[in-house]
mmCIF file of C-alpha atoms in Angstrom:
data_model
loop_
_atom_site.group_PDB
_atom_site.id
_atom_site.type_symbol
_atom_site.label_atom_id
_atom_site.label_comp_id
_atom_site.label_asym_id
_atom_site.label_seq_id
_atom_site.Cartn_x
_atom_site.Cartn_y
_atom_site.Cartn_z
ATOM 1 C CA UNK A 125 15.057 -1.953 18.650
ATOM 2 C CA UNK A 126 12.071 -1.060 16.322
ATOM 3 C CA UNK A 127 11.215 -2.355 13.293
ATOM 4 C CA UNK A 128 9.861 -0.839 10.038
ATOM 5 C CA UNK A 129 6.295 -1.954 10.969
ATOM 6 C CA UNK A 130 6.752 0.061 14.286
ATOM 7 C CA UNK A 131 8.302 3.349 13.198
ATOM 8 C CA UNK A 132 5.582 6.406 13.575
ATOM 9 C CA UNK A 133 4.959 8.448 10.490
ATOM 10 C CA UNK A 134 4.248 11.395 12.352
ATOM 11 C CA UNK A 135 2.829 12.793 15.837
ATOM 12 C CA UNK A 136 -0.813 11.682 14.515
ATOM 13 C CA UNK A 137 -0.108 8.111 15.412
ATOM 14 C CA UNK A 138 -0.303 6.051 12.903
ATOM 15 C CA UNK A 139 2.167 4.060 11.364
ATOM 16 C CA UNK A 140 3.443 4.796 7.373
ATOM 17 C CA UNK A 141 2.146 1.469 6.830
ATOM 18 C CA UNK A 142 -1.313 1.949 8.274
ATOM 19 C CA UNK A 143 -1.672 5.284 6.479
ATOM 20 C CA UNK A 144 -0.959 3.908 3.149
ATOM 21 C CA UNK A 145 -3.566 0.868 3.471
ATOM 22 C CA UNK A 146 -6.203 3.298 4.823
ATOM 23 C CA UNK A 147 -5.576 5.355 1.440
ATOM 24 C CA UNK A 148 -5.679 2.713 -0.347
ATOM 25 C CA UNK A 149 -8.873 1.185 1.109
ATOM 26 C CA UNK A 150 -10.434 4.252 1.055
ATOM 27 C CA UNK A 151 -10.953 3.676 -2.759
ATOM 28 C CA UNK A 152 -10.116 -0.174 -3.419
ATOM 29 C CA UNK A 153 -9.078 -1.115 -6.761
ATOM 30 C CA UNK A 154 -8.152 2.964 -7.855
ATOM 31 C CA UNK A 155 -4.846 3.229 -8.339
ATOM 32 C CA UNK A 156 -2.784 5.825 -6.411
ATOM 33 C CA UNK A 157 0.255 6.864 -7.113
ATOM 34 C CA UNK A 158 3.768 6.735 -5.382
ATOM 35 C CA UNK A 159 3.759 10.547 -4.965
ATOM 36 C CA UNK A 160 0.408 10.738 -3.407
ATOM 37 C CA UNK A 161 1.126 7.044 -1.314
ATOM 38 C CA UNK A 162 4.525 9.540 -0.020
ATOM 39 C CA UNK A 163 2.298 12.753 1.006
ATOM 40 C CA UNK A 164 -0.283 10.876 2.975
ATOM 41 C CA UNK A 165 2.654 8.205 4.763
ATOM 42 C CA UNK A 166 5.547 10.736 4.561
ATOM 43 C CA UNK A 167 7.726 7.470 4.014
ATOM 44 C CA UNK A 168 10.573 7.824 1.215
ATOM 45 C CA UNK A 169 10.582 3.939 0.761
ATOM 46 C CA UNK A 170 6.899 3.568 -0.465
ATOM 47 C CA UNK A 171 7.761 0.045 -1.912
ATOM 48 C CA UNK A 172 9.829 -1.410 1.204
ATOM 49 C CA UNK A 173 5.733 0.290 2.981
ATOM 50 C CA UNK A 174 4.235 -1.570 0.149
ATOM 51 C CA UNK A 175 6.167 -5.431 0.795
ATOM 52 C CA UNK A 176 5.341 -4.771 4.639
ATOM 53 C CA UNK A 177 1.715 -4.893 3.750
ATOM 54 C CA UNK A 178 1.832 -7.175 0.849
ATOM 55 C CA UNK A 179 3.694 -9.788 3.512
ATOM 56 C CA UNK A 180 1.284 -8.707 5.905
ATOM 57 C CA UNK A 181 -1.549 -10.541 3.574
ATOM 58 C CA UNK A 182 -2.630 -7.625 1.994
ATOM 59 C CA UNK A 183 -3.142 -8.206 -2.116
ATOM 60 C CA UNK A 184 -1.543 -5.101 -3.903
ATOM 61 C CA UNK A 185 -1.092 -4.354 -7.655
ATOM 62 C CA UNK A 186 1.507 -2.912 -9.031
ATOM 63 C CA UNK A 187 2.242 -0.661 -12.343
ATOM 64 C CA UNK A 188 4.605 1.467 -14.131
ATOM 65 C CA UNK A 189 3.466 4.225 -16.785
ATOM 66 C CA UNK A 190 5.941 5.583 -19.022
ATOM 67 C CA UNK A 191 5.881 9.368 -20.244
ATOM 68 C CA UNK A 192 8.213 11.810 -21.829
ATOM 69 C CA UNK A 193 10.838 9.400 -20.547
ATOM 70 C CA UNK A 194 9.724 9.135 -17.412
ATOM 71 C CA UNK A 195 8.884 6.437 -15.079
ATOM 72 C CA UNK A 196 5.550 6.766 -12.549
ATOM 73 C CA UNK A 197 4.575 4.100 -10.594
ATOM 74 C CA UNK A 198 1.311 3.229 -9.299
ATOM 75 C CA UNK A 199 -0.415 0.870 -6.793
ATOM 76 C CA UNK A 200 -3.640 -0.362 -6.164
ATOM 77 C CA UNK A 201 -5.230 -2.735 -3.181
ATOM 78 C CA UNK A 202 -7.130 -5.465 -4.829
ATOM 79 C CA UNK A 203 -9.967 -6.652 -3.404
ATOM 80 C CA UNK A 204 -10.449 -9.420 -1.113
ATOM 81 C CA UNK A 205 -11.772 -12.473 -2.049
ATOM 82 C CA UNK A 206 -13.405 -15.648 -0.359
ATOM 83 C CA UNK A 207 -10.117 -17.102 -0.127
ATOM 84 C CA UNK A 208 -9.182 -14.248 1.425
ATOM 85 C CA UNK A 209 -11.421 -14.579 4.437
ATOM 86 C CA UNK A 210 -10.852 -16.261 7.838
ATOM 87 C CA UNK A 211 -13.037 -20.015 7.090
ATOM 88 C CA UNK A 212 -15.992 -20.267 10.050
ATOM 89 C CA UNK A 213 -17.398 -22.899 10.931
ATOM 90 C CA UNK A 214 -20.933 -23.092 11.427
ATOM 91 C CA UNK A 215 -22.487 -24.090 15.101
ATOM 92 C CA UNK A 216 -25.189 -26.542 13.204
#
């Protein structure tokens, strides 16, 4: 049985989870909403996409705005820093 990392978004391919981290590396730090994180990964559970990729390593920010009584949440891929890369060693 599959799990959520291996389900295909659509006949393109990729996975929901892989076409919301190429969105949001395509512009790290911007924040993108959960509407336009939906249209590009065509997944209804942006936030279960969102803790795949956050467990996966991945550092993403989240926020909620707050108009006319409405609640719109954004994210945002932070990005990476030294700690964040693989240590090499050095062939000295």
């Amino acid at each position: 049985m599959k799990d959520q990392l291996e389900y295909q978004a659509s006949s393109s391919g990729s996975t929901q989870n892989g076409r919301i981290l190429s969105l949001l590396q395509s512009r790290v730090g911007e924040w993108f909403s959960l509407m336009e994180l939906y249209q590009v990964s065509r997944s209804m559970a942006v936030h279960s996409r969102i803790h795949d990729l956050r467990k996966a390593g991945h550092r993403i920010e989240h926020q909620n705005k707050w108009e006319n009584r409405h609640c719109h949440s954004f994210y945002r891929l932070l990005p990476a820093t030294a700690l964040d890369q693989p240590t090499q060693l050095s062939n000295e």
